[in-house]
Coordinates of C-alpha atoms in Angstrom, one line a residue:
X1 CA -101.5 138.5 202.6
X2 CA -103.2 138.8 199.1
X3 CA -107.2 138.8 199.3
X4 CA -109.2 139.2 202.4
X5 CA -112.2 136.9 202.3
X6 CA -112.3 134.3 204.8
X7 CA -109.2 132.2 204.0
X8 CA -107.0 135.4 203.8
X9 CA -108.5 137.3 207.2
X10 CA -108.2 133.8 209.3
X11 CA -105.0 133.2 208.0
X12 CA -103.7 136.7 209.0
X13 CA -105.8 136.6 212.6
X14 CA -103.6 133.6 213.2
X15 CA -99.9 134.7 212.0
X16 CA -100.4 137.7 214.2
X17 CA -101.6 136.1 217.2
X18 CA -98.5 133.6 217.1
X19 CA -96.8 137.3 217.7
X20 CA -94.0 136.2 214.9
X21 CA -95.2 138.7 212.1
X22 CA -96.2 142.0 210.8
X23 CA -99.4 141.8 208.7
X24 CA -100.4 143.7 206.1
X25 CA -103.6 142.3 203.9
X26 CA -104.2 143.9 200.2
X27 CA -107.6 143.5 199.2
X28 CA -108.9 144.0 195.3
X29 CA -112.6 145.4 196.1
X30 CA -113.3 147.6 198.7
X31 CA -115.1 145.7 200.9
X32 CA -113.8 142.5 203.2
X33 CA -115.2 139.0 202.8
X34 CA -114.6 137.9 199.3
X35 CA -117.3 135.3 198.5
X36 CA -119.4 136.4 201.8
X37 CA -121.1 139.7 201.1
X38 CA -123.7 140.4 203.9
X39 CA -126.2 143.0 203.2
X40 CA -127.9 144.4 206.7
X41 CA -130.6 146.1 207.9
X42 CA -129.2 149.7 207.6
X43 CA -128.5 149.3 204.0
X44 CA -132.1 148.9 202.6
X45 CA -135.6 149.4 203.9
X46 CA -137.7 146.7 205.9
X47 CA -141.1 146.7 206.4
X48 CA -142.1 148.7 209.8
X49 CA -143.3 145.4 211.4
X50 CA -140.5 143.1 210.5
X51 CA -139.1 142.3 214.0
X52 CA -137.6 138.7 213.3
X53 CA -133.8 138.1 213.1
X54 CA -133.9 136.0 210.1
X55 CA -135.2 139.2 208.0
X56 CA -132.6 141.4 209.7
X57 CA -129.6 141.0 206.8
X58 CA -129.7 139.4 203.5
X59 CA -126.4 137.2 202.0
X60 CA -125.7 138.4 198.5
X61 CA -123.0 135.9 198.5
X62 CA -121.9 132.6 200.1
X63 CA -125.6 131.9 202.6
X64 CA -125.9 128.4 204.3
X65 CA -123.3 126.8 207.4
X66 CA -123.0 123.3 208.1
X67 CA -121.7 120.9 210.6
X68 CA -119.1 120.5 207.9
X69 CA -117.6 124.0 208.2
X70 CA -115.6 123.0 211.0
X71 CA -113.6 125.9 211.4
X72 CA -116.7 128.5 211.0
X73 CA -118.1 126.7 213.7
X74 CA -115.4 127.2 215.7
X75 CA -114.4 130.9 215.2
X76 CA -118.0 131.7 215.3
X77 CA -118.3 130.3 219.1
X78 CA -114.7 132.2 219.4
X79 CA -115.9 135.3 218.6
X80 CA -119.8 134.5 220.0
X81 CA -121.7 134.5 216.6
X82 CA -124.8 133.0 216.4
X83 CA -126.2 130.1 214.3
X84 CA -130.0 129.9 213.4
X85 CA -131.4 126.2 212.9
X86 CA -133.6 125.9 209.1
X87 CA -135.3 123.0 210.6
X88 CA -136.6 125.5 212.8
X89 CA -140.6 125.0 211.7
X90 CA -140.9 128.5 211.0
X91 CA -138.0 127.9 208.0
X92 CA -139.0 124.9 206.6
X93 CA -140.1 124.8 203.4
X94 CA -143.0 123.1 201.6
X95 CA -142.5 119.0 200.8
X96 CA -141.5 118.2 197.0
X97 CA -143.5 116.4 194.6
X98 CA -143.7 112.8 195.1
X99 CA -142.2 112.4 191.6
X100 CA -139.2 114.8 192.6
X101 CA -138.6 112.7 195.5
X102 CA -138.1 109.8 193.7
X103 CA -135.2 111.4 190.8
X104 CA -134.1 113.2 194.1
X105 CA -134.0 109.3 195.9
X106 CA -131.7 108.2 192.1
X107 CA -129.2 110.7 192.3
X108 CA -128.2 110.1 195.7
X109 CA -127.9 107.0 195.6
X110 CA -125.2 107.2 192.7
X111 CA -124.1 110.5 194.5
X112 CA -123.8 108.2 197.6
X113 CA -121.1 105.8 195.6
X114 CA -118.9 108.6 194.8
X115 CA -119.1 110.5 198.2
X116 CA -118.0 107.2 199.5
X117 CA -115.0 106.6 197.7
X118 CA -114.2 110.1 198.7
X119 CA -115.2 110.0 202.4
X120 CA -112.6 106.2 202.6
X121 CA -109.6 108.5 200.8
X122 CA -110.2 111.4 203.2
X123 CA -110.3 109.1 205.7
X124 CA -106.5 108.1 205.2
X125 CA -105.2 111.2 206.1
X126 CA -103.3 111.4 209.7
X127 CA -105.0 114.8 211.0
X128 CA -102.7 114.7 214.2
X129 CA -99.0 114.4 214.5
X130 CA -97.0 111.7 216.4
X131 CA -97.2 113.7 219.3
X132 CA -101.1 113.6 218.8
X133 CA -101.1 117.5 218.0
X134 CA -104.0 118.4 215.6
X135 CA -102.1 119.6 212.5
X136 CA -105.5 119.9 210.3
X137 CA -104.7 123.7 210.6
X138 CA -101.3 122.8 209.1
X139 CA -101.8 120.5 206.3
X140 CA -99.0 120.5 204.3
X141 CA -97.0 118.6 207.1
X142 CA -99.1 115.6 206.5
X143 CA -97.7 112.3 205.2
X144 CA -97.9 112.2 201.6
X145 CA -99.2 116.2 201.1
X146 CA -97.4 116.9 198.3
X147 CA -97.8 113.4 196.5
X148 CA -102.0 114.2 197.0
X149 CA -101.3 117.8 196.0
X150 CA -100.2 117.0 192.5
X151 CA -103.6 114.8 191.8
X152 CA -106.2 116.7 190.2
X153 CA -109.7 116.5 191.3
X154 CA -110.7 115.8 187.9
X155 CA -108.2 112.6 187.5
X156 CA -108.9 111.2 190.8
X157 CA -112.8 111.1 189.8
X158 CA -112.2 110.1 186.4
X159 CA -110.5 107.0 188.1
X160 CA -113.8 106.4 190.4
X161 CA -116.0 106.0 187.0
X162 CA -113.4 103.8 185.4
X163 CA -113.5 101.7 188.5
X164 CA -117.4 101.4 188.3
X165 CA -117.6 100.5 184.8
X166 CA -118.9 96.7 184.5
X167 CA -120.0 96.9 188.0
X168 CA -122.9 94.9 189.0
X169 CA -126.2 95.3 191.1
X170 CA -124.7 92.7 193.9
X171 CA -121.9 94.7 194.2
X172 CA -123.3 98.2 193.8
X173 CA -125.7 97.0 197.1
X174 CA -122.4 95.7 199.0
X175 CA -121.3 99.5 198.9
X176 CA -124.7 100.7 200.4
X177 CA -126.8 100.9 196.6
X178 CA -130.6 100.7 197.0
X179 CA -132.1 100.9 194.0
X180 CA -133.2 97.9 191.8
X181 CA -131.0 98.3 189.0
X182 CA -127.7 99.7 188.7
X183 CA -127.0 101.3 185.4
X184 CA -123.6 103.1 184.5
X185 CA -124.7 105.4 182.2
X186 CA -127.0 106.8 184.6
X187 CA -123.5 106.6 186.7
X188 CA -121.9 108.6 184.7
X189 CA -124.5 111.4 184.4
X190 CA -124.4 111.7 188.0
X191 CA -120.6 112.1 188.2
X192 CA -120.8 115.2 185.8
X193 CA -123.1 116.7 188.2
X194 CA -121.3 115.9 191.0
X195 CA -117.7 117.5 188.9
X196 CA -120.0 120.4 188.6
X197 CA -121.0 120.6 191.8
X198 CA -117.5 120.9 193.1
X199 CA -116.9 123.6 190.5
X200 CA -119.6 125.5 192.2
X201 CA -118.4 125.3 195.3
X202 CA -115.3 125.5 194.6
X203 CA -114.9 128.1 191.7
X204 CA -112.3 126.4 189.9
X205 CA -112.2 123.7 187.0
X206 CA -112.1 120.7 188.8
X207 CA -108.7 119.9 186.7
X208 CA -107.5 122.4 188.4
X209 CA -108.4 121.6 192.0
X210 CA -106.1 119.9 194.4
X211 CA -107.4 116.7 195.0
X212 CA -105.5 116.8 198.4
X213 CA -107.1 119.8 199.7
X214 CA -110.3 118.9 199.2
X215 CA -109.9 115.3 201.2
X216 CA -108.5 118.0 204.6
X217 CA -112.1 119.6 203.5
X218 CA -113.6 116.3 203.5
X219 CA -111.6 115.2 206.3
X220 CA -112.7 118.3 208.4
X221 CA -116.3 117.7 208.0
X222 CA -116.5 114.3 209.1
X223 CA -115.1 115.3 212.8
X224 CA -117.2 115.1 215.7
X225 CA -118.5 118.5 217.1
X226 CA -118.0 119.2 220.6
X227 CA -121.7 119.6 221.3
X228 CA -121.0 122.1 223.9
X229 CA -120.1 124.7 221.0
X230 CA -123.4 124.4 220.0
X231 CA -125.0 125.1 223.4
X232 CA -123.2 128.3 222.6
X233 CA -123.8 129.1 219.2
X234 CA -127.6 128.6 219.3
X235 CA -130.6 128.3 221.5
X236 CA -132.9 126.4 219.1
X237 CA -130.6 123.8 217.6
X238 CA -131.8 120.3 218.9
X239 CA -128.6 118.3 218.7
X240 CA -131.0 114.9 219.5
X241 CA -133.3 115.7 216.4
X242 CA -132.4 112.9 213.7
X243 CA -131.5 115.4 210.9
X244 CA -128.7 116.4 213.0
X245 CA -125.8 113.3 212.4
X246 CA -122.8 115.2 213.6
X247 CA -120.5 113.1 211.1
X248 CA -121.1 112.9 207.5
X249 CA -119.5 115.9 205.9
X250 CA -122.4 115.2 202.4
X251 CA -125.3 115.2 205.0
X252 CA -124.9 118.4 207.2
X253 CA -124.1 120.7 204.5
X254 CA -127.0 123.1 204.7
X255 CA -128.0 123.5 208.3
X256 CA -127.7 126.7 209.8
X257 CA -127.9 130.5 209.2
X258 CA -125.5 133.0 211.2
X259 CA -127.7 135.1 213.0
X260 CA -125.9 137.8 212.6
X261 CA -124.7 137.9 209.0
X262 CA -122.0 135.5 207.6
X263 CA -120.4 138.8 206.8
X264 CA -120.0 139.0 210.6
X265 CA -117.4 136.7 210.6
X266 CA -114.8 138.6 208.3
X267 CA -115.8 141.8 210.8
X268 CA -114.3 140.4 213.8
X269 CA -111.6 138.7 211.9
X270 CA -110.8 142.1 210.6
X271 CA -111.7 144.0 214.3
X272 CA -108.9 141.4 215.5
X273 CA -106.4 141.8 212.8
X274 CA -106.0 145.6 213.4
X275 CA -106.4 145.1 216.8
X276 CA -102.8 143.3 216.9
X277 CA -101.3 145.2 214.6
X278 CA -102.0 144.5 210.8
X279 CA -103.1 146.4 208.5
X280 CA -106.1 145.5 206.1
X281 CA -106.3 147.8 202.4
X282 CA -108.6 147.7 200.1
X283 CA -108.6 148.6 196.3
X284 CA -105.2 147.0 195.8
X285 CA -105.2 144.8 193.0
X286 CA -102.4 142.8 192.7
X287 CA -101.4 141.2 189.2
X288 CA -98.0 139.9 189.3
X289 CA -95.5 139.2 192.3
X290 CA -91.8 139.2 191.0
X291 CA -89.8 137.4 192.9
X292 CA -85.9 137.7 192.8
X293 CA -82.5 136.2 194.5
X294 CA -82.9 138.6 197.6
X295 CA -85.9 140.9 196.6
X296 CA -89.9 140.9 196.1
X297 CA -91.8 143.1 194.4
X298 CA -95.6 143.4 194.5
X299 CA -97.1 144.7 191.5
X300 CA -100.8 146.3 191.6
X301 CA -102.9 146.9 188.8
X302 CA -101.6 149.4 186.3
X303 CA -97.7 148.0 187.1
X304 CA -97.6 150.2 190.2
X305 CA -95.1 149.2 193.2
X306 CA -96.7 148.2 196.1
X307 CA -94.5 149.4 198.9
X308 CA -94.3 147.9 203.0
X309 CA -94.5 151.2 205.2
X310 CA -91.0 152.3 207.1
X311 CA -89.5 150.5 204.4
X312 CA -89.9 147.2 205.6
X313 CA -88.6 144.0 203.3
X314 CA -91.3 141.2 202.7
X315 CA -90.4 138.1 204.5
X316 CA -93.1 135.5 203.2
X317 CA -96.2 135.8 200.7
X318 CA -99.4 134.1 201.4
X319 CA -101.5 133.5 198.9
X320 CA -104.3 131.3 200.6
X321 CA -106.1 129.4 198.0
X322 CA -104.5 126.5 198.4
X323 CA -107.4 124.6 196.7
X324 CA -105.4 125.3 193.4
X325 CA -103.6 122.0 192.0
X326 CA -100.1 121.8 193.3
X327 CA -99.8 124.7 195.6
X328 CA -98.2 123.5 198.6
X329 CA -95.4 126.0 198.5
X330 CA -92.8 127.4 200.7
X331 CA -89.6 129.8 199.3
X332 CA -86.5 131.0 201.5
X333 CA -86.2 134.6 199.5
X334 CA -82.2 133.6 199.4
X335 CA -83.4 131.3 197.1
X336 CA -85.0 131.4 193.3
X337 CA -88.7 129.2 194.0
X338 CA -90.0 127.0 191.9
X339 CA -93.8 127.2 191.0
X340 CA -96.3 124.8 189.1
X341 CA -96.3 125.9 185.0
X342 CA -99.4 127.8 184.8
X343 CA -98.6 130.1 187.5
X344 CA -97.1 133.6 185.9
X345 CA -95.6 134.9 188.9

């Protein structure tokens, strides 16, 4: 397994509990997490009278949960994390500007367009399988995968302006539009910060992002919660309070704080990988897999060999950042793979 933030460490935890592999995760810093980095308590000074939880650690990386992250919801109550509500009035912050309001009221409204047209294509995808198994863990075995997989971000949104273009007020209201005028330029402005946005998050061009993988993410964060998860992740979430929806993946985005440090989650994904077996190193860089008719070879930074312990052959690679445009892909070592152009591996 190459990198172990998040994806990486989940993705091990769950080949080694189906009890079908050996393990072994190479990590590039020397610390787990990747984009998480939690700094706590015992790393810096606090005040002698700080006594509140929400001072105890500080995120130096990826911060805010919400009802979107569907599967950090789920292995936080797995491994009994915590999630602090920011509605909570203690968190809240001051209200904006009246006149920040109303530019904040204009962007979302365009934003609301797009996240539409997004929300209606995520909506196509067949999460469970004809036997009504979930296979949203499993993507790739979804109708039409590899057909979505090959459609840049960047294209598909490009081909939600074009659409737009000549559209009028009438129409803009029939999708949900509530301002007076509608005016495509001002369109257009909001779909480059929207494309930016998604670079962002993402951390990728959005020519390069798999328009498929996003709709799963999209997909994902428009499922019902069970609201007995939350009975267990939090005592001061108030699943009745009207900021809480429970369905649109735009709207919950921001919502909670783990208690006990985001970076708590890649702890007891790690605590779990070793405690079945795997192995987790740090300060491996890898720069180039060479793959031959019957052989891999791992090469870390400086052209050193990586070598398996005992001797042992590599069976599959996992690289999990499957966000990247086209890379649903599978290889039998028996035979030479094929891989998307800009890939030098």
């Amino acid at each position: 397994m190459i990198g172990a933030g998040f994806a990486g460490l989940s993705c091990a935890y769950e080949l080694l509990q189906s009890q079908q592999f050996n393990v072994v995760v190479l990590e590039a810093r020397d610390r787990i997490g990747g984009r998480v980095w939690t700094v706590k308590q015992t790393d810096f000074e606090f005040p002698a009278t700080t006594t509140d939880h929400q001072y105890r650690t500080v995120e130096r990386g990826g911060e805010l949960i919400g009802l979107n992250h569907f599967f950090w919801l789920t292995y936080a109550d797995k491994f009994g994390l915590h999630m602090d509500y920011l509605a909570d009035p203690s968190l809240e912050e001051e209200p904006e500007e009246a006149d920040k309001e109303d530019e904040s009221k204009e962007m979302y409204e365009y934003m609301k367009l797009i996240f539409q047209e997004l929300d209606k294509e995520a909506a196509k995808l067949i999460l469970y399988d004809e036997k009504g198994v979930d296979i949203a863990t499993k993507p790739w075995l979804m109708e039409k995968a590899k057909q979505l997989d090959n459609i840049s971000l960047e294209d598909y949104l490009n081909n939600i302006q074009k659409s737009y273009q000549g559209c009028t007020l009438q129409q803009a209201k029939e999708k949900g539009f509530d301002l007076p005028k509608f005016e495509f330029e001002k369109f257009k402005e909001v779909m480059d910060a929207a494309k930016h946005d998604f670079e962002n998050n993402n951390g990728l061009p959005c020519n390069e992002q798999s328009l498929f993988f996003n709709l799963i993410t999209i997909a994902n964060g428009n499922r019902k919660i069970d609201k007995q998860l939350f009975n267990n992740l939090s005592d001061n979430i108030n699943l009745e309070k009207e900021s809480v929806k429970m369905l649109s993946f735009w709207d919950d985005a921001e919502l909670f704080r783990c208690r006990e440090g985001n970076g708590a989650l890649a702890v007891k994904f790690a605590h779990h990988v070793e405690a079945l077996g795997g192995q987790i190193l740090l300060k491996q860089h890898v720069e180039r897999i060479q793959i031959k008719q019957d052989d891999v070879q791992i090469l870390l930074e400086g052209n050193h060999k990586f070598n398996l312990p005992n001797g042992a052959k590599i069976e599959k690679i996992v690289w999990p950042w499957l966000l990247v445009l086209g890379r649903i892909l599978q290889w039998n070592l028996r035979y030479p793979p094929l891989f998307n152009h800009r890939w030098d591996i």
